[in-house]
PDB file of C-alpha atoms in Angstrom:
ATOM      1  CA  UNK A   1      -0.002  -0.009  -0.001  1.00  0.00           C
ATOM      2  CA  UNK A   2       1.422   3.310  -0.955  1.00  0.00           C
ATOM      3  CA  UNK A   3       1.651   6.191   1.397  1.00  0.00           C
ATOM      4  CA  UNK A   4      -1.219   8.773   1.353  1.00  0.00           C
ATOM      5  CA  UNK A   5      -0.686  11.801  -0.784  1.00  0.00           C
ATOM      6  CA  UNK A   6      -2.027  15.237  -0.024  1.00  0.00           C
ATOM      7  CA  UNK A   7      -3.028  16.531  -3.426  1.00  0.00           C
ATOM      8  CA  UNK A   8      -1.227  19.658  -4.301  1.00  0.00           C
ATOM      9  CA  UNK A   9      -3.547  20.301  -7.211  1.00  0.00           C
ATOM     10  CA  UNK A  10      -5.101  23.720  -6.616  1.00  0.00           C
ATOM     11  CA  UNK A  11      -8.531  22.581  -7.661  1.00  0.00           C
ATOM     12  CA  UNK A  12      -8.604  19.663  -5.204  1.00  0.00           C
ATOM     13  CA  UNK A  13      -7.477  20.638  -1.701  1.00  0.00           C
ATOM     14  CA  UNK A  14      -5.931  24.079  -1.665  1.00  0.00           C
ATOM     15  CA  UNK A  15      -8.984  25.966  -2.910  1.00  0.00           C
ATOM     16  CA  UNK A  16     -11.762  23.708  -1.649  1.00  0.00           C
ATOM     17  CA  UNK A  17     -14.926  25.355  -0.449  1.00  0.00           C
ATOM     18  CA  UNK A  18     -15.726  22.821   2.271  1.00  0.00           C
ATOM     19  CA  UNK A  19     -13.994  24.154   5.400  1.00  0.00           C
ATOM     20  CA  UNK A  20     -15.224  21.275   7.578  1.00  0.00           C
ATOM     21  CA  UNK A  21     -13.136  18.539   5.912  1.00  0.00           C
ATOM     22  CA  UNK A  22      -9.693  18.151   4.452  1.00  0.00           C
ATOM     23  CA  UNK A  23      -9.544  15.357   1.854  1.00  0.00           C
ATOM     24  CA  UNK A  24      -6.372  13.340   1.480  1.00  0.00           C
ATOM     25  CA  UNK A  25      -5.809  11.110  -1.526  1.00  0.00           C
ATOM     26  CA  UNK A  26      -4.699   7.566  -0.889  1.00  0.00           C
ATOM     27  CA  UNK A  27      -3.642   7.232  -4.550  1.00  0.00           C
ATOM     28  CA  UNK A  28      -3.110   9.452  -7.547  1.00  0.00           C
ATOM     29  CA  UNK A  29      -5.956   8.063  -9.726  1.00  0.00           C
ATOM     30  CA  UNK A  30      -8.268  10.269 -11.749  1.00  0.00           C
ATOM     31  CA  UNK A  31     -11.224   8.735  -9.893  1.00  0.00           C
ATOM     32  CA  UNK A  32      -9.804   9.676  -6.473  1.00  0.00           C
ATOM     33  CA  UNK A  33      -9.272  13.265  -7.716  1.00  0.00           C
ATOM     34  CA  UNK A  34     -12.950  13.301  -8.842  1.00  0.00           C
ATOM     35  CA  UNK A  35     -13.958  12.089  -5.353  1.00  0.00           C
ATOM     36  CA  UNK A  36     -11.919  14.867  -3.714  1.00  0.00           C
ATOM     37  CA  UNK A  37     -13.538  17.512  -5.976  1.00  0.00           C
ATOM     38  CA  UNK A  38     -16.970  16.103  -5.084  1.00  0.00           C
ATOM     39  CA  UNK A  39     -16.367  16.087  -1.335  1.00  0.00           C
ATOM     40  CA  UNK A  40     -14.658  19.481  -1.357  1.00  0.00           C
ATOM     41  CA  UNK A  41     -17.749  20.983  -3.077  1.00  0.00           C
ATOM     42  CA  UNK A  42     -15.553  22.209  -5.907  1.00  0.00           C
ATOM     43  CA  UNK A  43     -18.312  21.794  -8.439  1.00  0.00           C
ATOM     44  CA  UNK A  44     -16.460  23.536 -11.298  1.00  0.00           C
ATOM     45  CA  UNK A  45     -13.478  21.190 -10.951  1.00  0.00           C
ATOM     46  CA  UNK A  46     -15.805  18.252 -10.507  1.00  0.00           C
ATOM     47  CA  UNK A  47     -17.661  19.009 -13.730  1.00  0.00           C
ATOM     48  CA  UNK A  48     -14.406  19.601 -15.641  1.00  0.00           C
ATOM     49  CA  UNK A  49     -12.898  16.301 -14.427  1.00  0.00           C
ATOM     50  CA  UNK A  50     -16.096  14.381 -15.306  1.00  0.00           C
ATOM     51  CA  UNK A  51     -16.319  15.894 -18.763  1.00  0.00           C
ATOM     52  CA  UNK A  52     -12.633  14.922 -19.405  1.00  0.00           C
ATOM     53  CA  UNK A  53     -13.058  11.454 -17.861  1.00  0.00           C
ATOM     54  CA  UNK A  54     -12.216   8.549 -20.177  1.00  0.00           C
ATOM     55  CA  UNK A  55     -15.841   7.468 -20.285  1.00  0.00           C
ATOM     56  CA  UNK A  56     -18.906   9.675 -20.676  1.00  0.00           C
ATOM     57  CA  UNK A  57     -19.946  11.827 -17.753  1.00  0.00           C
ATOM     58  CA  UNK A  58     -23.062   9.880 -16.748  1.00  0.00           C
ATOM     59  CA  UNK A  59     -21.064   6.646 -16.718  1.00  0.00           C
ATOM     60  CA  UNK A  60     -18.435   8.307 -14.418  1.00  0.00           C
ATOM     61  CA  UNK A  61     -21.052   9.654 -12.066  1.00  0.00           C
ATOM     62  CA  UNK A  62     -22.621   6.225 -11.734  1.00  0.00           C
ATOM     63  CA  UNK A  63     -19.495   4.051 -11.724  1.00  0.00           C
ATOM     64  CA  UNK A  64     -17.030   5.901  -9.522  1.00  0.00           C
ATOM     65  CA  UNK A  65     -17.201   4.929  -5.876  1.00  0.00           C
ATOM     66  CA  UNK A  66     -15.586   7.038  -3.158  1.00  0.00           C
ATOM     67  CA  UNK A  67     -14.769   5.188   0.106  1.00  0.00           C
ATOM     68  CA  UNK A  68     -17.525   2.710  -0.762  1.00  0.00           C
ATOM     69  CA  UNK A  69     -20.167   5.395  -1.563  1.00  0.00           C
ATOM     70  CA  UNK A  70     -21.446   6.680  -4.886  1.00  0.00           C
ATOM     71  CA  UNK A  71     -20.296  10.177  -5.830  1.00  0.00           C
ATOM     72  CA  UNK A  72     -23.694  11.643  -4.902  1.00  0.00           C
ATOM     73  CA  UNK A  73     -23.781   9.816  -1.571  1.00  0.00           C
ATOM     74  CA  UNK A  74     -20.173  10.846  -0.821  1.00  0.00           C
ATOM     75  CA  UNK A  75     -20.814  14.525  -1.488  1.00  0.00           C
ATOM     76  CA  UNK A  76     -23.989  14.400   0.541  1.00  0.00           C
ATOM     77  CA  UNK A  77     -22.203  12.761   3.502  1.00  0.00           C
ATOM     78  CA  UNK A  78     -19.665  15.602   3.618  1.00  0.00           C
ATOM     79  CA  UNK A  79     -22.242  18.377   3.113  1.00  0.00           C
ATOM     80  CA  UNK A  80     -20.904  19.356  -0.320  1.00  0.00           C
ATOM     81  CA  UNK A  81     -24.240  20.844  -1.402  1.00  0.00           C
ATOM     82  CA  UNK A  82     -23.344  22.173  -4.893  1.00  0.00           C
ATOM     83  CA  UNK A  83     -21.643  18.955  -5.907  1.00  0.00           C
ATOM     84  CA  UNK A  84     -24.447  16.879  -4.458  1.00  0.00           C
ATOM     85  CA  UNK A  85     -27.163  18.786  -6.403  1.00  0.00           C
ATOM     86  CA  UNK A  86     -25.210  18.353  -9.660  1.00  0.00           C
ATOM     87  CA  UNK A  87     -24.450  14.665  -9.032  1.00  0.00           C
ATOM     88  CA  UNK A  88     -27.963  13.760  -7.853  1.00  0.00           C
ATOM     89  CA  UNK A  89     -29.395  14.947 -11.198  1.00  0.00           C
ATOM     90  CA  UNK A  90     -27.070  12.637 -13.128  1.00  0.00           C
ATOM     91  CA  UNK A  91     -27.230   9.642 -10.764  1.00  0.00           C
ATOM     92  CA  UNK A  92     -29.137   6.450 -11.343  1.00  0.00           C
ATOM     93  CA  UNK A  93     -31.708   5.538  -8.693  1.00  0.00           C
ATOM     94  CA  UNK A  94     -29.291   3.050  -7.085  1.00  0.00           C
ATOM     95  CA  UNK A  95     -26.630   5.754  -6.606  1.00  0.00           C
ATOM     96  CA  UNK A  96     -28.866   8.446  -5.135  1.00  0.00           C
ATOM     97  CA  UNK A  97     -29.166   9.313  -1.455  1.00  0.00           C
ATOM     98  CA  UNK A  98     -31.880   7.202   0.115  1.00  0.00           C
ATOM     99  CA  UNK A  99     -34.176   9.264   2.328  1.00  0.00           C
ATOM    100  CA  UNK A 100     -35.311   6.957   5.039  1.00  0.00           C
ATOM    101  CA  UNK A 101     -35.216   6.684   8.787  1.00  0.00           C
ATOM    102  CA  UNK A 102     -32.083   4.917  10.039  1.00  0.00           C
ATOM    103  CA  UNK A 103     -30.129   4.354  13.186  1.00  0.00           C
ATOM    104  CA  UNK A 104     -26.832   6.198  13.143  1.00  0.00           C
ATOM    105  CA  UNK A 105     -23.757   5.184  15.116  1.00  0.00           C
ATOM    106  CA  UNK A 106     -23.088   8.328  17.088  1.00  0.00           C
ATOM    107  CA  UNK A 107     -19.466   7.360  17.607  1.00  0.00           C
ATOM    108  CA  UNK A 108     -18.990   7.414  13.852  1.00  0.00           C
ATOM    109  CA  UNK A 109     -21.009  10.603  13.278  1.00  0.00           C
ATOM    110  CA  UNK A 110     -18.297  13.264  13.208  1.00  0.00           C
ATOM    111  CA  UNK A 111     -19.656  16.757  13.046  1.00  0.00           C
ATOM    112  CA  UNK A 112     -17.779  20.002  12.611  1.00  0.00           C
ATOM    113  CA  UNK A 113     -17.509  21.952  15.843  1.00  0.00           C
ATOM    114  CA  UNK A 114     -15.100  24.640  14.713  1.00  0.00           C
ATOM    115  CA  UNK A 115     -11.362  24.727  14.644  1.00  0.00           C
ATOM    116  CA  UNK A 116      -9.361  22.359  12.479  1.00  0.00           C
ATOM    117  CA  UNK A 117     -11.103  20.471   9.639  1.00  0.00           C
ATOM    118  CA  UNK A 118     -11.684  16.767   9.932  1.00  0.00           C
ATOM    119  CA  UNK A 119      -9.180  14.805   7.763  1.00  0.00           C
ATOM    120  CA  UNK A 120     -10.800  12.291   5.404  1.00  0.00           C
ATOM    121  CA  UNK A 121      -8.668   9.659   3.662  1.00  0.00           C
ATOM    122  CA  UNK A 122     -10.142   9.191   0.141  1.00  0.00           C
ATOM    123  CA  UNK A 123      -9.819   6.278  -2.239  1.00  0.00           C
ATOM    124  CA  UNK A 124     -11.864   5.499  -5.328  1.00  0.00           C
ATOM    125  CA  UNK A 125     -12.517   1.804  -5.926  1.00  0.00           C
TER     126      UNK A 125
END
């Protein structure tokens, strides 16, 4: 397993608009960079990366998985609202956020309380 890489790409981490989380790439794949753009709520970089993806945009939106979640679910989990709204429109039903009542493990439910952002290790599989 390679060591984690903090993306120095300006569109991924340095200029992200999600101050609650810092996303760290576990690899240098195009898919992981797309995940970071989605979670960082950098919708312009996200759209640009998806348009330039090897496959068509809709295929990318529905096939890329970020830490085991679809792109829409990943952006929703990290409160990346602009990315989520864009991705939700292009997601298949299976990849959308399910609105239902569920029991949440409070120990795993990290919320932003101010101060330093929460570091999230990201890998696309």
